[in-house]
Coordinates of C-alpha atoms and ligand atoms in Angstrom, one line a residue:
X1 CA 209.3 -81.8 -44.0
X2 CA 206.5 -79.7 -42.8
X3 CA 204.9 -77.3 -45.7
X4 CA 203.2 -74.4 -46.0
X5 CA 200.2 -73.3 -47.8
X6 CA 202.4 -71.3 -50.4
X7 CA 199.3 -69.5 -51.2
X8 CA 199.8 -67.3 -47.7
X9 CA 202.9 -66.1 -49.2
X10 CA 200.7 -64.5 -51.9
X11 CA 198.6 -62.5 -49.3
X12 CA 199.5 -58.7 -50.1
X13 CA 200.7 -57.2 -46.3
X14 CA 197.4 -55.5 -46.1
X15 CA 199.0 -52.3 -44.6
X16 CA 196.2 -50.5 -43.8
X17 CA 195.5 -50.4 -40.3
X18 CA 198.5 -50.5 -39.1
X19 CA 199.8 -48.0 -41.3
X20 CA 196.9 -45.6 -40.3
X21 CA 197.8 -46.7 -36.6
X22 CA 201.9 -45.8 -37.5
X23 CA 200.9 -42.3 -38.7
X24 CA 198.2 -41.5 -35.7
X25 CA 200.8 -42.3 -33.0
X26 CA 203.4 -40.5 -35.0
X27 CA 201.1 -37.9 -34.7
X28 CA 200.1 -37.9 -30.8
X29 CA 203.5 -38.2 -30.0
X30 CA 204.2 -35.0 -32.0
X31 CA 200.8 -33.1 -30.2
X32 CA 200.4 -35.0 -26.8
X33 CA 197.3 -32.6 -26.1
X34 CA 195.3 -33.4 -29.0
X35 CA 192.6 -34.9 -28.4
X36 CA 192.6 -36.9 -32.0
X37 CA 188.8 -37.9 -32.9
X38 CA 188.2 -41.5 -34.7
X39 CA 185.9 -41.8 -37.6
X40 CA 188.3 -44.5 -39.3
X41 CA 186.9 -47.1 -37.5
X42 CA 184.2 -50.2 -39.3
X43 CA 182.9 -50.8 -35.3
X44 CA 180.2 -49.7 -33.4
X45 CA 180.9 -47.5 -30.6
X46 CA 177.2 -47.8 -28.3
X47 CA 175.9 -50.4 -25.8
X48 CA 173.9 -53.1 -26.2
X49 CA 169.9 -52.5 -26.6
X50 CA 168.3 -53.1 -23.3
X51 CA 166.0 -56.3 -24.5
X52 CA 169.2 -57.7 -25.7
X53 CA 170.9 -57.3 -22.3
X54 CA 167.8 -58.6 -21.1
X55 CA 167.6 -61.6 -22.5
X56 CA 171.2 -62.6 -22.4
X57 CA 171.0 -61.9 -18.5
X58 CA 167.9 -64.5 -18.3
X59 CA 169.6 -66.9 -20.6
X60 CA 172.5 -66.9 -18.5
X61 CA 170.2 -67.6 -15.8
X62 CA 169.0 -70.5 -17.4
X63 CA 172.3 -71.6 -18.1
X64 CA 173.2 -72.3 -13.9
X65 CA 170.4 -74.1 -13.6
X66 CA 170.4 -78.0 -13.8
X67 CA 166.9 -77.6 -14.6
X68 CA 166.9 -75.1 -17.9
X69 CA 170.9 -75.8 -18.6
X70 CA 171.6 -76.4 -22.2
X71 CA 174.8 -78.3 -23.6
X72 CA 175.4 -78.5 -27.6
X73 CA 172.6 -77.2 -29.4
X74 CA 171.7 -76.9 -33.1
X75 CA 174.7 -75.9 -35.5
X76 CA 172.5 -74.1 -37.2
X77 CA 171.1 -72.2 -34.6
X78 CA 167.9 -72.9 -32.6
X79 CA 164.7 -72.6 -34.1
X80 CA 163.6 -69.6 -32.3
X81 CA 166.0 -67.4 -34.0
X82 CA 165.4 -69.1 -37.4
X83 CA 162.2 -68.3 -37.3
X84 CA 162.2 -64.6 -35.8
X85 CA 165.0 -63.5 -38.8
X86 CA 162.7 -65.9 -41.2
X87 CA 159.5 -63.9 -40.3
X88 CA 161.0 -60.0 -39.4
X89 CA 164.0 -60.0 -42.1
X90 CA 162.6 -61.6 -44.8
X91 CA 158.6 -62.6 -44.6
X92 CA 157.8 -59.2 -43.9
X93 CA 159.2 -58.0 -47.0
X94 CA 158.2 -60.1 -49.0
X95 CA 160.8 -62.6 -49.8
X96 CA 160.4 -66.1 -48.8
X97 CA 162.8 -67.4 -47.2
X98 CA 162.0 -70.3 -45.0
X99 CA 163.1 -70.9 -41.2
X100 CA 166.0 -73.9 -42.3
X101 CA 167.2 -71.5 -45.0
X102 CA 168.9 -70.0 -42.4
X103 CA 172.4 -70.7 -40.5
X104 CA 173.2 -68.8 -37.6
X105 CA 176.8 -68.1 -37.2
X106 CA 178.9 -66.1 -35.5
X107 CA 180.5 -63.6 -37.6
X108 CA 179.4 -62.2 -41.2
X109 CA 183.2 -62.0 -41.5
X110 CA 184.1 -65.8 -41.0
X111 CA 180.8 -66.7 -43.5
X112 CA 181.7 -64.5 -46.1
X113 CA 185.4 -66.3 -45.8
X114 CA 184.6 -70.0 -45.6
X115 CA 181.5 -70.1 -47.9
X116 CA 184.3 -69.9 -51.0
X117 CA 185.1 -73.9 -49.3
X118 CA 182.3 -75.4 -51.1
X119 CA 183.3 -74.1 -54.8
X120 CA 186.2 -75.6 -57.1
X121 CA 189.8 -74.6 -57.0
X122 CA 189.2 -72.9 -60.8
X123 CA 186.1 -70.9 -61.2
X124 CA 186.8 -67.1 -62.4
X125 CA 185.6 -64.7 -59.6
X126 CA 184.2 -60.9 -59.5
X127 CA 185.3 -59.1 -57.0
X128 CA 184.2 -55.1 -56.4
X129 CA 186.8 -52.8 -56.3
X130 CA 186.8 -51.0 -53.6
X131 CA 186.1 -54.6 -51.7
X132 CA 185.7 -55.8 -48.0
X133 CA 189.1 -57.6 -48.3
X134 CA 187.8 -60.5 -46.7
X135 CA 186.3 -61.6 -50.0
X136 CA 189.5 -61.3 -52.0
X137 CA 192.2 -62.9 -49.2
X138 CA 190.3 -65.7 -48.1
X139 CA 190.4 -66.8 -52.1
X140 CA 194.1 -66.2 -52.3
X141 CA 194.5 -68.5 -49.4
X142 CA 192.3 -70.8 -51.2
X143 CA 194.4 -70.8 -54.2
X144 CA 192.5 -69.2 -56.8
X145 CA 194.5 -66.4 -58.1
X146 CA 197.7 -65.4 -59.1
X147 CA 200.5 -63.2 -57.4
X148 CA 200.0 -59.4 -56.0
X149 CA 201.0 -56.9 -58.8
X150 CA 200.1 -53.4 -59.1
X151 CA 197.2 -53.2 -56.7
X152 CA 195.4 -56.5 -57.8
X153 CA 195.7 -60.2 -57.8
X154 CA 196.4 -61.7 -61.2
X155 CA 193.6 -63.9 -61.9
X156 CA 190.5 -61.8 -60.1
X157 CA 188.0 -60.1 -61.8
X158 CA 187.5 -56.8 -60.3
X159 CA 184.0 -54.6 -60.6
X160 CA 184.8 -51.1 -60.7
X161 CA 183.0 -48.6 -58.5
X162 CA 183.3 -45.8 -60.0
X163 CA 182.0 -42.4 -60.1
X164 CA 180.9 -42.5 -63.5
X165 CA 179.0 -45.4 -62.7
X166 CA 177.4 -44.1 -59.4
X167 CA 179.4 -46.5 -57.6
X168 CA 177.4 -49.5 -58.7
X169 CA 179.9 -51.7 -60.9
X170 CA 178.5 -53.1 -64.6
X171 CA 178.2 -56.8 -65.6
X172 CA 181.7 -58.2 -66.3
X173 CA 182.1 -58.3 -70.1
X174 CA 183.7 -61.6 -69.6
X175 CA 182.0 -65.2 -67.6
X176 CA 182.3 -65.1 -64.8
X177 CA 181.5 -67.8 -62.2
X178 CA 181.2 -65.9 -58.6
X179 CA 180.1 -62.7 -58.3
X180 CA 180.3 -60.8 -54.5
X181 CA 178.4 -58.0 -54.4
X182 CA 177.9 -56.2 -50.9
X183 CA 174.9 -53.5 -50.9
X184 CA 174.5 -51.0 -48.6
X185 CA 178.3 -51.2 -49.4
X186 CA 181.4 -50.9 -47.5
X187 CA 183.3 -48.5 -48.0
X188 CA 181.4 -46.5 -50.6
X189 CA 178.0 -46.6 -48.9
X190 CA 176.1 -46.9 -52.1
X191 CA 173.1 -49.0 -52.2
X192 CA 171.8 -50.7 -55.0
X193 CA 167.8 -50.0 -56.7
X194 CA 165.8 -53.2 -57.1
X195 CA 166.2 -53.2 -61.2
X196 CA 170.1 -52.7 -61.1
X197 CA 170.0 -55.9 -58.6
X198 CA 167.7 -57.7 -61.1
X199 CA 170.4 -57.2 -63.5
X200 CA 173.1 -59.3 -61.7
X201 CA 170.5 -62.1 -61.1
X202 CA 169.5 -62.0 -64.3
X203 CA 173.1 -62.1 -65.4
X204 CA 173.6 -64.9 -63.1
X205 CA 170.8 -67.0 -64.3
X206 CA 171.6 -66.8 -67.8
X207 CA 175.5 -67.7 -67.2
X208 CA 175.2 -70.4 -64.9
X209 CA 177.2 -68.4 -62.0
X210 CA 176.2 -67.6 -58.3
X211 CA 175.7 -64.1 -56.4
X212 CA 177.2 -64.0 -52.7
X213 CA 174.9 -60.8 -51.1
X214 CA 176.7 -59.3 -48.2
X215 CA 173.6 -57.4 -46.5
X216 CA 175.6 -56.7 -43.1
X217 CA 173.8 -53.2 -43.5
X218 CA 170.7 -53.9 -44.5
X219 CA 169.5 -52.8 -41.5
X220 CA 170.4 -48.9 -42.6
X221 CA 168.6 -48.5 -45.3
X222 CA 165.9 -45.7 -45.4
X223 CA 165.0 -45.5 -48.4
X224 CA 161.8 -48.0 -48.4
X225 CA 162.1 -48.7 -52.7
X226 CA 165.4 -49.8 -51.5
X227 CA 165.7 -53.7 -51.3
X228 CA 167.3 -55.3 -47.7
X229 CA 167.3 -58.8 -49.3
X230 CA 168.1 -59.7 -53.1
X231 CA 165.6 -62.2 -52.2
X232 CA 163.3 -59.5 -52.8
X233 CA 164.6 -59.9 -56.5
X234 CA 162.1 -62.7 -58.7
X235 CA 164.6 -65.4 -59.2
X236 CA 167.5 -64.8 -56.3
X237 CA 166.7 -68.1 -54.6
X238 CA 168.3 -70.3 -56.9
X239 CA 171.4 -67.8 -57.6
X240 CA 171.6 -66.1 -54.2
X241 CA 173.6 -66.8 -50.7
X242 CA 173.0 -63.8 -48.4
X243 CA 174.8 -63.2 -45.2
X244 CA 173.6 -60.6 -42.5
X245 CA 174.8 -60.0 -39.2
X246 CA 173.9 -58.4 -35.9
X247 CA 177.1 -56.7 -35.3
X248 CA 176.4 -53.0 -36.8
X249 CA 172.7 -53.1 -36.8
X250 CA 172.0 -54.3 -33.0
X251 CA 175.6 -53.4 -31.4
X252 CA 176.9 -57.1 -31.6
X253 CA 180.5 -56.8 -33.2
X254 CA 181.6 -57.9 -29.2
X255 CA 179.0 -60.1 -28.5
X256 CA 178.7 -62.2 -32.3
X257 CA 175.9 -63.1 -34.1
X258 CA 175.4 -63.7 -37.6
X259 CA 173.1 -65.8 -39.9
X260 CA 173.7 -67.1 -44.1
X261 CA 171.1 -67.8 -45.7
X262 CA 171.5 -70.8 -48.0
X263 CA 167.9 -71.1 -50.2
X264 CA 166.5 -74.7 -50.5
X265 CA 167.0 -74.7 -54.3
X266 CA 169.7 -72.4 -54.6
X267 CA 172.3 -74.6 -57.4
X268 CA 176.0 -74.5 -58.4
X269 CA 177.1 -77.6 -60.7
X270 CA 179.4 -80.4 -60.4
X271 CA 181.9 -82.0 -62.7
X272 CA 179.5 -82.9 -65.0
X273 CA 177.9 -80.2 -65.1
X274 CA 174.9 -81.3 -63.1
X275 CA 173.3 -78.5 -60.8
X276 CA 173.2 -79.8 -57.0
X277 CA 171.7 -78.2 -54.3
X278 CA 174.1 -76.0 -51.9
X279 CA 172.2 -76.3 -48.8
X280 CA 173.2 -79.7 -48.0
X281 CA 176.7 -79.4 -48.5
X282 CA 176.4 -76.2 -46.3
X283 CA 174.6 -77.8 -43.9
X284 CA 177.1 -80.7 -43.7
X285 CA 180.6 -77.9 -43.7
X286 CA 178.6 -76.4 -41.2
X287 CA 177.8 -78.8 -39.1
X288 CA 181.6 -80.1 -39.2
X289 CA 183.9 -77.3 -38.2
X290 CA 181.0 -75.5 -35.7
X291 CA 179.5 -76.2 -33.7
X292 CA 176.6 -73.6 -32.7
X293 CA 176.4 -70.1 -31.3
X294 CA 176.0 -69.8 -27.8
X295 CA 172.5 -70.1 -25.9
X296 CA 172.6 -66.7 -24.0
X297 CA 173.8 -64.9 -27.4
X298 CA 171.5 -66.7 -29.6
X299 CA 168.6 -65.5 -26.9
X300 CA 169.9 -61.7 -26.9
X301 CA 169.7 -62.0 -31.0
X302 CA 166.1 -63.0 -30.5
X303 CA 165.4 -60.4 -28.5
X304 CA 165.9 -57.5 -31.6
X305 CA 162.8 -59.3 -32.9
X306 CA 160.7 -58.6 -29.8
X307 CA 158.6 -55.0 -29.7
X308 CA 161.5 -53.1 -27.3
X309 CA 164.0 -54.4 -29.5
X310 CA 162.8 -53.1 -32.5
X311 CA 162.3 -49.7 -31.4
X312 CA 165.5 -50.0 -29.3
X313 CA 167.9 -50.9 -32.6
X314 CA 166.1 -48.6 -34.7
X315 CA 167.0 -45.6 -32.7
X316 CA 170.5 -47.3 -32.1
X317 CA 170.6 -47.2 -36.1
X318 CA 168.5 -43.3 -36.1
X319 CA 171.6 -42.4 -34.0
X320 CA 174.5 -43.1 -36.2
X321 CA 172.1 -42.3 -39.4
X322 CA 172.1 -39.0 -37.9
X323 CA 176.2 -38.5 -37.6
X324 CA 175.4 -39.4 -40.9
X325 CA 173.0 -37.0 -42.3
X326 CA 175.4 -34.4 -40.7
X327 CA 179.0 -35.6 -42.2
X328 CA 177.3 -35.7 -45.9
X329 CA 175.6 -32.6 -44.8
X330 CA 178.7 -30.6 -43.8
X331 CA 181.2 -32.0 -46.1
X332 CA 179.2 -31.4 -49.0
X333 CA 178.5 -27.4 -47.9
X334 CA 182.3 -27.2 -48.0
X335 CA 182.5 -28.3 -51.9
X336 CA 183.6 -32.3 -51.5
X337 CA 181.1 -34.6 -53.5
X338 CA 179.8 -37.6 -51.4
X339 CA 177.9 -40.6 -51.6
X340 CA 176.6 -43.0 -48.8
X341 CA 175.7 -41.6 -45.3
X342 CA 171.8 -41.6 -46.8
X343 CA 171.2 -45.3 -46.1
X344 CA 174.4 -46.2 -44.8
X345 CA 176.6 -45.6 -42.3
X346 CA 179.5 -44.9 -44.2
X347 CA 180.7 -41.5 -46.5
X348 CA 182.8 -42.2 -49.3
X349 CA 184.3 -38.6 -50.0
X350 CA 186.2 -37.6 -52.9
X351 CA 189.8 -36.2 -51.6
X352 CA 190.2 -34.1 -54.6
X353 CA 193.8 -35.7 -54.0
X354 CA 195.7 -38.8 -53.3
X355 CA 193.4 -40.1 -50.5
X356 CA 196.8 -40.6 -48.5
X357 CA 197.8 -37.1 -48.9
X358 CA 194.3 -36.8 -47.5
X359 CA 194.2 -38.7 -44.6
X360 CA 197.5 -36.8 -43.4
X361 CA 195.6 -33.5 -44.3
X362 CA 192.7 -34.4 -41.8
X363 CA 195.1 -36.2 -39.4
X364 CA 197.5 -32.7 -39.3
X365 CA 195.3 -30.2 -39.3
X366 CA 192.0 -31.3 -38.3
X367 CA 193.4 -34.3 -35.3
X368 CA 190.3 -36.6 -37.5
X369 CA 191.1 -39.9 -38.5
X370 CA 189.2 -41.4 -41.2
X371 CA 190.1 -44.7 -43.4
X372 CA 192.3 -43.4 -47.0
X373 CA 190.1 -45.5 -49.5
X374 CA 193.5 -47.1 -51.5
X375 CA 192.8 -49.4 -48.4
X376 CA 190.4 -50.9 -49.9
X377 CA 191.3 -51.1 -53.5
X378 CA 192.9 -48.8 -56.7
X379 CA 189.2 -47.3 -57.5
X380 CA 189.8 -46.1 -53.7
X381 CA 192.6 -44.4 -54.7
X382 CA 190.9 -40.5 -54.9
X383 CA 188.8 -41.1 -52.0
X384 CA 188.5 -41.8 -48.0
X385 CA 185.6 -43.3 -45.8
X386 CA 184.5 -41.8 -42.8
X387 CA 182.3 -43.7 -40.8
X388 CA 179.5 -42.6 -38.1
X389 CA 179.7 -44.8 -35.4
X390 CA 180.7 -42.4 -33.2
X391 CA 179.1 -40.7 -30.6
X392 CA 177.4 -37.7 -31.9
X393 CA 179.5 -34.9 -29.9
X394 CA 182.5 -36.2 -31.1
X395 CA 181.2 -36.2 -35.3
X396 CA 180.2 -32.5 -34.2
X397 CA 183.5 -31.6 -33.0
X398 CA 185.4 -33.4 -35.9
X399 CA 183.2 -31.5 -38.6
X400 CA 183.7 -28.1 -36.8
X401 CA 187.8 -28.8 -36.9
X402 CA 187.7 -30.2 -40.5
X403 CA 185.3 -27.2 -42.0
X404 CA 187.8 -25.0 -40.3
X405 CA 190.8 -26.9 -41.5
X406 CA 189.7 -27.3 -45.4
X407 CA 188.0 -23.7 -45.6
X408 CA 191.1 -21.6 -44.1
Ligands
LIG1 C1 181.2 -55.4 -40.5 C2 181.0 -56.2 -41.7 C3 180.5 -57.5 -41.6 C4 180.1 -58.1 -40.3 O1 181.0 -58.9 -39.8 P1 180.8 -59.8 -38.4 O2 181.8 -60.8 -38.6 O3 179.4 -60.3 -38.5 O4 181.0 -58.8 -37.3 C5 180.3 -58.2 -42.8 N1 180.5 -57.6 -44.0 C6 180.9 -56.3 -44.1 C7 181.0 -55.7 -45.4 C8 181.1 -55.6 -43.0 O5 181.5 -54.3 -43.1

């Protein structure tokens, strides 16, 4: 007899788009001429930057070509783009981080899930709360928590972002073992100072546990005391994976291009309690189940490194930051506290009700859909996320209808 993974049967239904889908058909059906505006949505919504497209046309061009064709390369990517996110993401700022540190990948999403492969069935785990629910599923399939009760897993540890705490959650009072943190964050859009990041590596350190960074944003941040890497952070290398991604920052969510960086001397510990190094035995899980992004792709990801690319993705990034600046702007002006939308491009807004009840307000009355934050976890409960990527007519519009909808 055939079994399952009985740990699937765990997974809580996450509801969320498709409930949010059920309620905005619902709701066209009901007004066929509205024109209903999307601000729910985690994906960017503008093309390419020129030197990408660039690049991935002459790559392409190399690829039909007996001559300049290329078959299997690298799993970890080719050294070119190792060493352009070695020197522009992390050299630049001041945190070392060598060439073969880095894996290329492609999708944040898939390294955030499979990196949990390399740790043991029973370590204790701190999750945030809100989360990226890929961090808390892909450990439920893995078998290291308990059932689905009252808006948790038994088992997890969950870091509250709170208001009280300006959305950046304390140091577990208990051991834990794995920590993720995600800074600029999704969904709150807070980011996280230099000191309050030293804190978790410190806490790290001393405790023997490891820190996965999820800087998909990184890229957003304005703020220039603000740290990208939390290898900017004395110490991080040993206690520090960090995964980044050209999908929000460079327009990549359809083309897919991502990188983890795995430090040299970055440790977790066996059986016996002896530390071993993490970089071979991601090298080797990488270098079994992939095998390599493509050429043309890998070539386009280069190109954000190259002088028109970095002015090209900055004002792709200037144009959502200012949808931003405007939603925080106009939502706070009519009387709803905010964070985020300063160096991210998310706003985590405070409902004043159940953020449910919220959503359907907005939906109703303005035709805006945004994302109700119990989506994304109980401390999401009072709150939604709207999201900039959109084009900047449309966030107009959808602030005009919802100033008009909340102030009447
Ligand atoms: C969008 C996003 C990613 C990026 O995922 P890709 O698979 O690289 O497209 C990673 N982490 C968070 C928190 C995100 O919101």
């Amino acid at each position: 007899m055939i079994k399952i993974n009985q740990n699937y049967l765990k997974l809580n239904a996450s509801y969320l788009f498709s409930e949010i889908a059920k309620r905005v058909n619902a709701f066209i059906e009901a007004n066929p001429d509205s024109a209903v505006i999307k601000l729910g949505i985690g994906d960017v919504t503008k093309a390419l930057p020129t030197a990408c497209i660039k690049a991935f046309h002459e790559a392409i061009d190399e690829m039909g070509d007996d001559a300049t064709f290329k078959g299997y390369g690298p799993e970890q990517g080719y050294p070119f783009l190792r060493s352009a996110i070695a020197e522009n993401d992390f050299q630049a700022r001041d945190a070392a981080v060598d060439p073969d540190e880095i894996f290329v990948s492609d999708g944040a999403k898939c390294d955030t899930g499979n990196i949990q492969e390399l740790f043991a069935p029973d370590i204790r785990i701190a999750v945030p709360d809100p989360v990226y629910p890929v961090y808390v599923d892909t450990n439920v399939m893995a078998g290291r928590t308990g059932g689905f009760a009252n808006g948790r897993y038994e088992g997890l540890i969950y870091l509250e972002s709170t208001k009280e705490n300006g959305f950046i959650p304390e140091l577990p009072k208990e051991k834990v073992d794995l920590i993720y943190l995600c800074f600029p964050n999704n969904p709150t859009g807070a980011t996280a100072t230099k000191d309050e990041l030293a804190e978790w590596v410190h806490y790290a350190r001393d405790n023997k546990a490891l820190i996965l960074f999820d800087a998909a944003y990184a890229e957003f941040i304005r703020d220039d005391n603000l740290p990208k890497s939390i290898y900017e952070i004395e110490g991080a290398k040993e206690v520090a994976i960090e995964f980044r991604s050209f999908s929000k920052t460079a327009g990549f969510t359809g083309t897919r291009c991502a990188y983890t960086v795995v430090p040299h001397n970055c440790r977790a510990y066996d059986a016996d309690g002896e530390a071993r190094l993490l970089h071979p035995l991601w090298n080797r899980r990488h270098s079994t189940k992939f095998n390599g992004v493509s050429y043309p792709v890998q070539r386009a990801a280069e190109a954000v490194y190259s002088q028109e690319g970095k002015a090209q993705t900055r004002a792709l990034i200037d144009y959502y930051m200012n949808n931003a600046a405007l939603i925080r702007k106009t939502m706070t002006s009519i009387g709803y506290n905010c964070v985020g939308g300063d160096n991210s491009p998310y706003i985590w807004i405070e409902a004043g009700s159940d953020s449910w009840a919220f959503f359907d307000r907005l939906l109703n009355e303005a035709g805006v859909v945004c994302t109700p934050g119990a989506g994304f976890g109980s401390c999401g409960a009072g709150y939604i996320r709207i999201s900039a990527f959109n084009s900047h007519e449309n966030v107009q519009e959808a602030l005009e209808r919802i100033t008009k909808a909340l102030t009447k």
